GROMACS .gro file of C-alpha atoms in nm:
model
  411
    1UNK     CA    1  11.406   3.779   9.155
    2UNK     CA    2  11.666   3.935   9.415
    3UNK     CA    3  11.907   3.705   9.329
    4UNK     CA    4  11.960   3.865   9.015
    5UNK     CA    5  12.018   4.253   9.197
    6UNK     CA    6  12.361   4.321   9.289
    7UNK     CA    7  12.287   4.721   9.372
    8UNK     CA    8  12.323   4.651   9.733
    9UNK     CA    9  12.637   4.506   9.702
   10UNK     CA   10  12.953   4.662   9.809
   11UNK     CA   11  13.093   4.824   9.537
   12UNK     CA   12  12.791   4.833   9.316
   13UNK     CA   13  12.531   5.099   9.220
   14UNK     CA   14  12.250   5.113   9.365
   15UNK     CA   15  11.892   5.108   9.190
   16UNK     CA   16  12.102   4.935   8.867
   17UNK     CA   17  12.078   4.604   8.754
   18UNK     CA   18  12.390   4.397   8.610
   19UNK     CA   19  12.364   4.355   8.222
   20UNK     CA   20  12.171   4.238   8.013
   21UNK     CA   21  11.942   4.432   8.193
   22UNK     CA   22  11.878   4.805   8.129
   23UNK     CA   23  11.785   5.052   8.350
   24UNK     CA   24  11.422   5.080   8.351
   25UNK     CA   25  11.341   4.724   8.446
   26UNK     CA   26  11.540   4.829   8.816
   27UNK     CA   27  11.266   5.055   8.814
   28UNK     CA   28  10.978   4.840   8.723
   29UNK     CA   29  11.154   4.575   8.938
   30UNK     CA   30  11.152   4.817   9.218
   31UNK     CA   31  10.752   4.881   9.146
   32UNK     CA   32  10.689   4.512   9.178
   33UNK     CA   33  10.884   4.531   9.518
   34UNK     CA   34  10.598   4.785   9.640
   35UNK     CA   35  10.368   4.571   9.529
   36UNK     CA   36  10.515   4.307   9.749
   37UNK     CA   37  10.502   4.518  10.031
   38UNK     CA   38  10.161   4.602   9.966
   39UNK     CA   39  10.003   4.295   9.927
   40UNK     CA   40  10.221   4.129  10.238
   41UNK     CA   41  10.302   4.385  10.481
   42UNK     CA   42  10.658   4.180  10.499
   43UNK     CA   43  10.914   4.497  10.515
   44UNK     CA   44  11.204   4.247  10.404
   45UNK     CA   45  11.339   4.473  10.066
   46UNK     CA   46  11.199   4.822  10.159
   47UNK     CA   47  11.534   4.967  10.256
   48UNK     CA   48  11.696   4.810   9.924
   49UNK     CA   49  11.396   4.971   9.738
   50UNK     CA   50  11.437   5.282   9.911
   51UNK     CA   51  11.787   5.290   9.813
   52UNK     CA   52  11.774   5.212   9.479
   53UNK     CA   53  11.506   5.426   9.451
   54UNK     CA   54  11.624   5.767   9.606
   55UNK     CA   55  12.010   5.682   9.416
   56UNK     CA   56  11.903   5.693   9.057
   57UNK     CA   57  11.670   6.033   9.087
   58UNK     CA   58  11.914   6.254   8.921
   59UNK     CA   59  12.017   6.566   8.965
   60UNK     CA   60  11.706   6.748   8.929
   61UNK     CA   61  11.507   6.459   9.141
   62UNK     CA   62  11.314   6.355   8.818
   63UNK     CA   63  11.460   6.006   8.745
   64UNK     CA   64  11.684   6.186   8.444
   65UNK     CA   65  11.995   6.046   8.536
   66UNK     CA   66  12.296   6.147   8.368
   67UNK     CA   67  12.523   5.799   8.323
   68UNK     CA   68  12.177   5.664   8.140
   69UNK     CA   69  12.164   5.912   7.876
   70UNK     CA   70  12.248   5.664   7.588
   71UNK     CA   71  11.938   5.453   7.673
   72UNK     CA   72  11.702   5.698   7.824
   73UNK     CA   73  11.323   5.718   7.689
   74UNK     CA   74  11.011   5.858   7.813
   75UNK     CA   75  10.939   5.542   7.886
   76UNK     CA   76  11.249   5.424   8.100
   77UNK     CA   77  11.179   5.743   8.302
   78UNK     CA   78  10.811   5.705   8.317
   79UNK     CA   79  10.824   5.318   8.470
   80UNK     CA   80  11.062   5.487   8.743
   81UNK     CA   81  10.792   5.764   8.775
   82UNK     CA   82  10.497   5.516   8.802
   83UNK     CA   83  10.704   5.307   9.054
   84UNK     CA   84  10.727   5.627   9.243
   85UNK     CA   85  10.343   5.663   9.243
   86UNK     CA   86  10.257   5.353   9.329
   87UNK     CA   87  10.461   5.426   9.668
   88UNK     CA   88  10.263   5.745   9.752
   89UNK     CA   89   9.935   5.578   9.641
   90UNK     CA   90  10.014   5.273   9.866
   91UNK     CA   91  10.191   5.410  10.163
   92UNK     CA   92  10.536   5.255  10.088
   93UNK     CA   93  10.749   5.415  10.389
   94UNK     CA   94  10.792   5.788  10.298
   95UNK     CA   95  11.167   5.853  10.232
   96UNK     CA   96  11.374   6.060  10.510
   97UNK     CA   97  11.202   6.407  10.488
   98UNK     CA   98  11.554   6.581  10.318
   99UNK     CA   99  11.547   6.339  10.049
  100UNK     CA  100  11.290   6.379   9.773
  101UNK     CA  101  10.941   6.244   9.834
  102UNK     CA  102  10.749   5.984   9.646
  103UNK     CA  103  10.463   6.214   9.476
  104UNK     CA  104  10.700   6.466   9.365
  105UNK     CA  105  10.913   6.227   9.219
  106UNK     CA  106  10.600   6.128   9.037
  107UNK     CA  107  10.518   6.499   8.938
  108UNK     CA  108  10.889   6.582   8.849
  109UNK     CA  109  10.829   6.289   8.572
  110UNK     CA  110  10.547   6.421   8.454
  111UNK     CA  111  10.623   6.790   8.393
  112UNK     CA  112  10.964   6.688   8.227
  113UNK     CA  113  10.719   6.466   8.019
  114UNK     CA  114  10.465   6.720   7.957
  115UNK     CA  115  10.745   6.965   7.836
  116UNK     CA  116  10.816   6.738   7.540
  117UNK     CA  117  10.490   6.712   7.447
  118UNK     CA  118  10.540   6.752   7.037
  119UNK     CA  119  10.289   6.894   6.844
  120UNK     CA  120  10.488   6.959   6.524
  121UNK     CA  121  10.520   6.607   6.455
  122UNK     CA  122  10.191   6.376   6.419
  123UNK     CA  123   9.976   6.617   6.583
  124UNK     CA  124  10.123   6.556   6.945
  125UNK     CA  125  10.280   6.285   7.165
  126UNK     CA  126  10.562   6.182   7.350
  127UNK     CA  127  10.863   6.060   7.105
  128UNK     CA  128  11.007   5.721   7.240
  129UNK     CA  129  11.351   5.873   7.338
  130UNK     CA  130  11.454   6.173   7.517
  131UNK     CA  131  11.793   6.251   7.338
  132UNK     CA  132  11.842   6.348   7.020
  133UNK     CA  133  12.135   6.113   6.942
  134UNK     CA  134  11.977   5.832   7.026
  135UNK     CA  135  11.827   5.529   6.790
  136UNK     CA  136  11.430   5.605   6.828
  137UNK     CA  137  11.430   5.934   6.859
  138UNK     CA  138  11.240   5.932   6.525
  139UNK     CA  139  10.975   5.728   6.659
  140UNK     CA  140  10.680   5.761   6.859
  141UNK     CA  141  10.593   5.439   7.053
  142UNK     CA  142  10.225   5.346   7.249
  143UNK     CA  143  10.422   5.250   7.587
  144UNK     CA  144  10.583   5.589   7.618
  145UNK     CA  145  10.236   5.776   7.551
  146UNK     CA  146  10.099   5.482   7.782
  147UNK     CA  147  10.320   5.539   8.046
  148UNK     CA  148  10.264   5.931   8.056
  149UNK     CA  149   9.891   5.881   8.058
  150UNK     CA  150   9.899   5.662   8.347
  151UNK     CA  151  10.107   5.896   8.546
  152UNK     CA  152   9.866   6.212   8.495
  153UNK     CA  153   9.544   6.029   8.534
  154UNK     CA  154   9.729   5.859   8.888
  155UNK     CA  155   9.826   6.200   8.981
  156UNK     CA  156   9.493   6.351   8.878
  157UNK     CA  157   9.292   6.130   9.136
  158UNK     CA  158   9.550   6.164   9.404
  159UNK     CA  159   9.568   6.508   9.413
  160UNK     CA  160   9.258   6.649   9.307
  161UNK     CA  161   9.411   6.907   9.038
  162UNK     CA  162   9.215   6.877   8.738
  163UNK     CA  163   9.517   6.980   8.521
  164UNK     CA  164   9.656   6.616   8.528
  165UNK     CA  165   9.339   6.471   8.379
  166UNK     CA  166   9.368   6.736   8.112
  167UNK     CA  167   9.693   6.591   8.051
  168UNK     CA  168   9.509   6.242   8.075
  169UNK     CA  169   9.232   6.317   7.819
  170UNK     CA  170   9.451   6.445   7.563
  171UNK     CA  171   9.722   6.169   7.572
  172UNK     CA  172   9.422   5.913   7.555
  173UNK     CA  173   9.258   6.106   7.259
  174UNK     CA  174   9.572   6.146   7.049
  175UNK     CA  175   9.661   5.776   7.131
  176UNK     CA  176   9.315   5.688   6.941
  177UNK     CA  177   9.338   5.965   6.654
  178UNK     CA  178   9.693   5.888   6.565
  179UNK     CA  179   9.598   5.487   6.516
  180UNK     CA  180   9.808   5.376   6.793
  181UNK     CA  181   9.478   5.259   6.959
  182UNK     CA  182   9.263   5.116   6.671
  183UNK     CA  183   8.837   5.103   6.658
  184UNK     CA  184   8.891   4.722   6.797
  185UNK     CA  185   9.097   4.834   7.112
  186UNK     CA  186   9.393   4.698   6.994
  187UNK     CA  187   9.738   4.905   7.061
  188UNK     CA  188   9.979   4.859   6.815
  189UNK     CA  189  10.382   4.944   6.918
  190UNK     CA  190  10.434   5.279   6.750
  191UNK     CA  191  10.527   5.472   6.438
  192UNK     CA  192  10.760   5.724   6.305
  193UNK     CA  193  10.747   6.097   6.292
  194UNK     CA  194  10.975   6.110   5.940
  195UNK     CA  195  10.606   5.977   5.803
  196UNK     CA  196  10.395   6.140   6.035
  197UNK     CA  197  10.280   5.863   6.195
  198UNK     CA  198  10.179   5.711   5.896
  199UNK     CA  199  10.340   5.409   5.935
  200UNK     CA  200  10.173   5.225   6.233
  201UNK     CA  201  10.379   4.929   6.366
  202UNK     CA  202  10.159   4.626   6.394
  203UNK     CA  203  10.314   4.456   6.706
  204UNK     CA  204  10.089   4.407   7.044
  205UNK     CA  205  10.265   4.357   7.342
  206UNK     CA  206  10.073   4.271   7.642
  207UNK     CA  207  10.210   4.613   7.870
  208UNK     CA  208  10.060   4.849   7.609
  209UNK     CA  209   9.687   4.766   7.706
  210UNK     CA  210   9.772   4.720   8.065
  211UNK     CA  211   9.924   5.054   8.084
  212UNK     CA  212   9.594   5.218   7.930
  213UNK     CA  213   9.384   5.007   8.104
  214UNK     CA  214   9.515   5.126   8.464
  215UNK     CA  215   9.502   5.471   8.387
  216UNK     CA  216   9.170   5.440   8.281
  217UNK     CA  217   9.050   5.325   8.541
  218UNK     CA  218   9.158   5.570   8.737
  219UNK     CA  219   8.971   5.807   8.521
  220UNK     CA  220   8.659   5.642   8.557
  221UNK     CA  221   8.723   5.685   8.932
  222UNK     CA  222   8.812   6.035   8.878
  223UNK     CA  223   8.476   6.128   8.699
  224UNK     CA  224   8.223   5.938   8.924
  225UNK     CA  225   8.149   5.624   8.723
  226UNK     CA  226   8.180   5.845   8.325
  227UNK     CA  227   8.005   5.618   8.061
  228UNK     CA  228   8.274   5.710   7.817
  229UNK     CA  229   8.557   5.584   8.054
  230UNK     CA  230   8.384   5.294   8.138
  231UNK     CA  231   8.333   5.183   7.748
  232UNK     CA  232   8.689   5.262   7.720
  233UNK     CA  233   8.812   5.020   7.994
  234UNK     CA  234   8.517   4.750   7.843
  235UNK     CA  235   8.694   4.793   7.552
  236UNK     CA  236   9.056   4.770   7.620
  237UNK     CA  237   8.975   4.484   7.871
  238UNK     CA  238   8.801   4.289   7.608
  239UNK     CA  239   9.046   4.342   7.325
  240UNK     CA  240   9.339   4.170   7.562
  241UNK     CA  241   9.158   3.831   7.538
  242UNK     CA  242   9.391   3.788   7.237
  243UNK     CA  243   9.680   3.782   7.508
  244UNK     CA  244   9.533   3.461   7.684
  245UNK     CA  245   9.496   3.093   7.582
  246UNK     CA  246   9.214   2.906   7.787
  247UNK     CA  247   9.284   3.215   8.057
  248UNK     CA  248   9.649   3.196   8.084
  249UNK     CA  249   9.868   3.498   7.994
  250UNK     CA  250  10.100   3.442   7.698
  251UNK     CA  251  10.320   3.708   7.533
  252UNK     CA  252  10.141   3.650   7.176
  253UNK     CA  253  10.397   3.876   6.976
  254UNK     CA  254  10.722   3.654   7.022
  255UNK     CA  255  10.671   3.339   7.289
  256UNK     CA  256  10.519   3.086   7.056
  257UNK     CA  257  10.829   3.189   6.812
  258UNK     CA  258  11.125   3.178   7.139
  259UNK     CA  259  11.188   3.500   7.015
  260UNK     CA  260  11.152   3.727   7.336
  261UNK     CA  261  11.434   3.949   7.421
  262UNK     CA  262  11.511   4.029   7.794
  263UNK     CA  263  11.317   4.262   7.792
  264UNK     CA  264  11.003   4.120   7.664
  265UNK     CA  265  11.032   3.850   7.962
  266UNK     CA  266  10.931   4.122   8.173
  267UNK     CA  267  10.605   4.308   7.993
  268UNK     CA  268  10.334   4.004   8.130
  269UNK     CA  269  10.452   4.158   8.469
  270UNK     CA  270  10.318   4.487   8.382
  271UNK     CA  271   9.979   4.356   8.232
  272UNK     CA  272   9.898   4.122   8.578
  273UNK     CA  273  10.005   4.439   8.779
  274UNK     CA  274   9.802   4.685   8.610
  275UNK     CA  275   9.459   4.439   8.558
  276UNK     CA  276   9.462   4.397   8.932
  277UNK     CA  277   9.506   4.754   9.036
  278UNK     CA  278   9.255   4.817   8.781
  279UNK     CA  279   8.988   4.661   8.952
  280UNK     CA  280   9.041   4.851   9.276
  281UNK     CA  281   8.885   5.187   9.088
  282UNK     CA  282   8.623   5.026   8.835
  283UNK     CA  283   8.522   4.684   9.039
  284UNK     CA  284   8.284   4.599   8.726
  285UNK     CA  285   8.570   4.388   8.604
  286UNK     CA  286   8.666   4.206   8.871
  287UNK     CA  287   8.544   3.870   8.766
  288UNK     CA  288   8.656   3.919   8.416
  289UNK     CA  289   9.042   4.017   8.534
  290UNK     CA  290   9.077   3.755   8.818
  291UNK     CA  291   8.922   3.497   8.609
  292UNK     CA  292   9.233   3.586   8.406
  293UNK     CA  293   9.488   3.641   8.727
  294UNK     CA  294   9.422   3.301   8.904
  295UNK     CA  295   9.408   3.063   8.610
  296UNK     CA  296   9.751   3.262   8.512
  297UNK     CA  297   9.888   3.244   8.858
  298UNK     CA  298   9.815   2.857   8.901
  299UNK     CA  299   9.995   2.801   8.516
  300UNK     CA  300  10.315   3.084   8.627
  301UNK     CA  301  10.392   2.855   8.962
  302UNK     CA  302  10.435   2.512   8.792
  303UNK     CA  303  10.688   2.728   8.560
  304UNK     CA  304  10.924   2.807   8.870
  305UNK     CA  305  11.126   2.453   8.898
  306UNK     CA  306  11.407   2.535   8.753
  307UNK     CA  307  11.726   2.668   8.724
  308UNK     CA  308  12.014   2.567   8.965
  309UNK     CA  309  11.782   2.566   9.294
  310UNK     CA  310  11.488   2.453   9.159
  311UNK     CA  311  11.256   2.764   9.197
  312UNK     CA  312  11.331   3.006   8.868
  313UNK     CA  313  11.048   3.070   8.669
  314UNK     CA  314  10.999   3.015   8.315
  315UNK     CA  315  10.788   3.264   8.069
  316UNK     CA  316  10.555   3.000   7.901
  317UNK     CA  317  10.282   2.963   8.181
  318UNK     CA  318  10.111   2.793   7.874
  319UNK     CA  319  10.358   2.479   7.872
  320UNK     CA  320  10.205   2.376   8.204
  321UNK     CA  321  10.472   2.204   8.461
  322UNK     CA  322  10.779   2.175   8.195
  323UNK     CA  323  11.025   2.418   8.249
  324UNK     CA  324  11.115   2.634   7.945
  325UNK     CA  325  11.469   2.652   8.026
  326UNK     CA  326  11.475   3.031   8.047
  327UNK     CA  327  11.546   3.273   8.423
  328UNK     CA  328  11.605   3.617   8.457
  329UNK     CA  329  11.414   3.913   8.637
  330UNK     CA  330  11.158   3.969   8.377
  331UNK     CA  331  11.037   3.569   8.475
  332UNK     CA  332  11.048   3.620   8.832
  333UNK     CA  333  10.903   3.945   8.834
  334UNK     CA  334  10.617   3.845   8.589
  335UNK     CA  335  10.530   3.551   8.828
  336UNK     CA  336  10.560   3.729   9.129
  337UNK     CA  337  10.298   3.995   9.034
  338UNK     CA  338  10.079   3.770   8.870
  339UNK     CA  339  10.080   3.582   9.193
  340UNK     CA  340  10.082   3.799   9.438
  341UNK     CA  341   9.788   3.982   9.246
  342UNK     CA  342   9.497   3.725   9.406
  343UNK     CA  343   9.555   3.904   9.690
  344UNK     CA  344   9.380   4.203   9.598
  345UNK     CA  345   9.053   4.182   9.813
  346UNK     CA  346   9.239   4.198  10.088
  347UNK     CA  347   9.414   4.555  10.041
  348UNK     CA  348   9.302   4.853  10.076
  349UNK     CA  349   9.231   5.106   9.780
  350UNK     CA  350   9.533   5.309   9.697
  351UNK     CA  351   9.505   5.620   9.892
  352UNK     CA  352   9.505   6.000   9.815
  353UNK     CA  353   9.566   6.303   9.990
  354UNK     CA  354   9.228   6.295  10.106
  355UNK     CA  355   9.224   5.968  10.220
  356UNK     CA  356   9.535   5.919  10.405
  357UNK     CA  357   9.831   5.929  10.150
  358UNK     CA  358  10.080   6.069  10.329
  359UNK     CA  359  10.378   6.164  10.054
  360UNK     CA  360  10.457   6.531   9.997
  361UNK     CA  361  10.439   6.613   9.662
  362UNK     CA  362  10.572   6.962   9.504
  363UNK     CA  363  10.387   7.026   9.168
  364UNK     CA  364  10.656   7.227   8.999
  365UNK     CA  365  10.891   6.970   9.094
  366UNK     CA  366  11.163   6.854   8.807
  367UNK     CA  367  11.413   6.992   8.595
  368UNK     CA  368  11.357   7.355   8.567
  369UNK     CA  369  10.954   7.338   8.664
  370UNK     CA  370  10.925   7.115   8.347
  371UNK     CA  371  10.582   7.252   8.240
  372UNK     CA  372  10.444   7.227   7.922
  373UNK     CA  373  10.323   7.560   7.700
  374UNK     CA  374  10.120   7.293   7.519
  375UNK     CA  375   9.736   7.352   7.571
  376UNK     CA  376   9.616   7.229   7.849
  377UNK     CA  377   9.842   7.448   8.055
  378UNK     CA  378   9.964   7.292   8.383
  379UNK     CA  379   9.840   7.461   8.695
  380UNK     CA  380  10.138   7.453   8.929
  381UNK     CA  381   9.976   7.420   9.246
  382UNK     CA  382  10.213   7.284   9.468
  383UNK     CA  383  10.060   7.016   9.701
  384UNK     CA  384  10.157   6.984   9.931
  385UNK     CA  385  10.361   4.297  11.517
  386UNK     CA  386  10.005   4.099  11.585
  387UNK     CA  387   9.788   4.267  11.297
  388UNK     CA  388  10.137   4.198  11.077
  389UNK     CA  389  10.145   3.883  11.209
  390UNK     CA  390   9.800   3.784  11.111
  391UNK     CA  391   9.796   3.961  10.757
  392UNK     CA  392  10.059   3.728  10.675
  393UNK     CA  393   9.844   3.407  10.782
  394UNK     CA  394   9.615   3.550  10.596
  395UNK     CA  395   9.805   3.627  10.268
  396UNK     CA  396   9.977   3.237  10.308
  397UNK     CA  397   9.600   3.110  10.325
  398UNK     CA  398   9.475   3.281  10.021
  399UNK     CA  399   9.799   3.226   9.831
  400UNK     CA  400   9.854   2.855   9.916
  401UNK     CA  401   9.475   2.799   9.786
  402UNK     CA  402   9.531   2.977   9.458
  403UNK     CA  403   9.859   2.824   9.359
  404UNK     CA  404   9.927   2.522   9.623
  405UNK     CA  405  10.280   2.613   9.688
  406UNK     CA  406  10.583   2.852   9.861
  407UNK     CA  407  10.546   3.161   9.635
  408UNK     CA  408  10.756   3.380   9.813
  409UNK     CA  409  11.050   3.203   9.710
  410UNK     CA  410  10.972   3.394   9.366
  411UNK     CA  411  11.107   3.717   9.523
   0.00000   0.00000   0.00000
């Protein structure tokens, strides 16, 4: 995967992937590398991750980067915010004291997005694009609102601030009410503000149930096992079966027709990432999730046999050992996440500020404070070698048992 990244080359821009990749996918890739450190304790890529994550924060430390305005969506910003949130939860090494901190960055993303909550169209929700001059400003999509919901839920659990959980409730309820999540627990792509969100676009992508599943599992934990959130978790997970053939994950909207684009190639990474993470907060889904993940991991590993180095991963895990001829960041990241996810039982529950989390927060971070006037109001309280070798041996043993190969060559 890192062979595609050029941001650490002399003269290049840290935190950026080259064309044809959009800015958001670099944030998603750093999220995969933060997961990699969490699962393996291998710090090989930590400096590159920290450099890229901090270089792209923008002038207000909220991942609103001026040189990305032509393509900045709420979902794009959200992926960077979720990477920062994961760094706080997984105790990724904190940045230098004079730099923005992981928790504060996630809070800044939340604040700027809460301020964009739009009650004048479709009764609420976030638009896809941030700026009026971008195509898609008139569209409200599920993934943008899912990222916001996901961050809100995780901030509630990490900080204990109930205002975040109120926003999580509000966002989930709106997603259902507007029809982007239907009665069969199917997530659809989005709808247009010009038609008051009556034209639901019935495309289904793997990352939508994934982002909501982790948020729901986090809320289940935050509410001490709420029956409501348990039913939502079960509904989302059971409906996600449409993305599996014989327990192997596939991108149903584009894989069979060979019409996936650069973005789509990466989506399975996020379903795998968030499914596995959800088991830490909702252990009752572990068996169902890990059946999907372990089977998909073995299938993905067979696809990692292509390209000039014989280690590039294809997208079609359902195709067996015959490489499908595609390669790129998305394919590598998807294989990495589904394979390393098999280590979930070996790592601790993500930290909070009460359970050893060290990342410093700032509840007023982002833009000019970026607090929405829309109810519920936001309560701006400032928040304030031997072992490694042993862990490496155990990591290798578990993954070789699952996939039977040198999985680390995927990174």
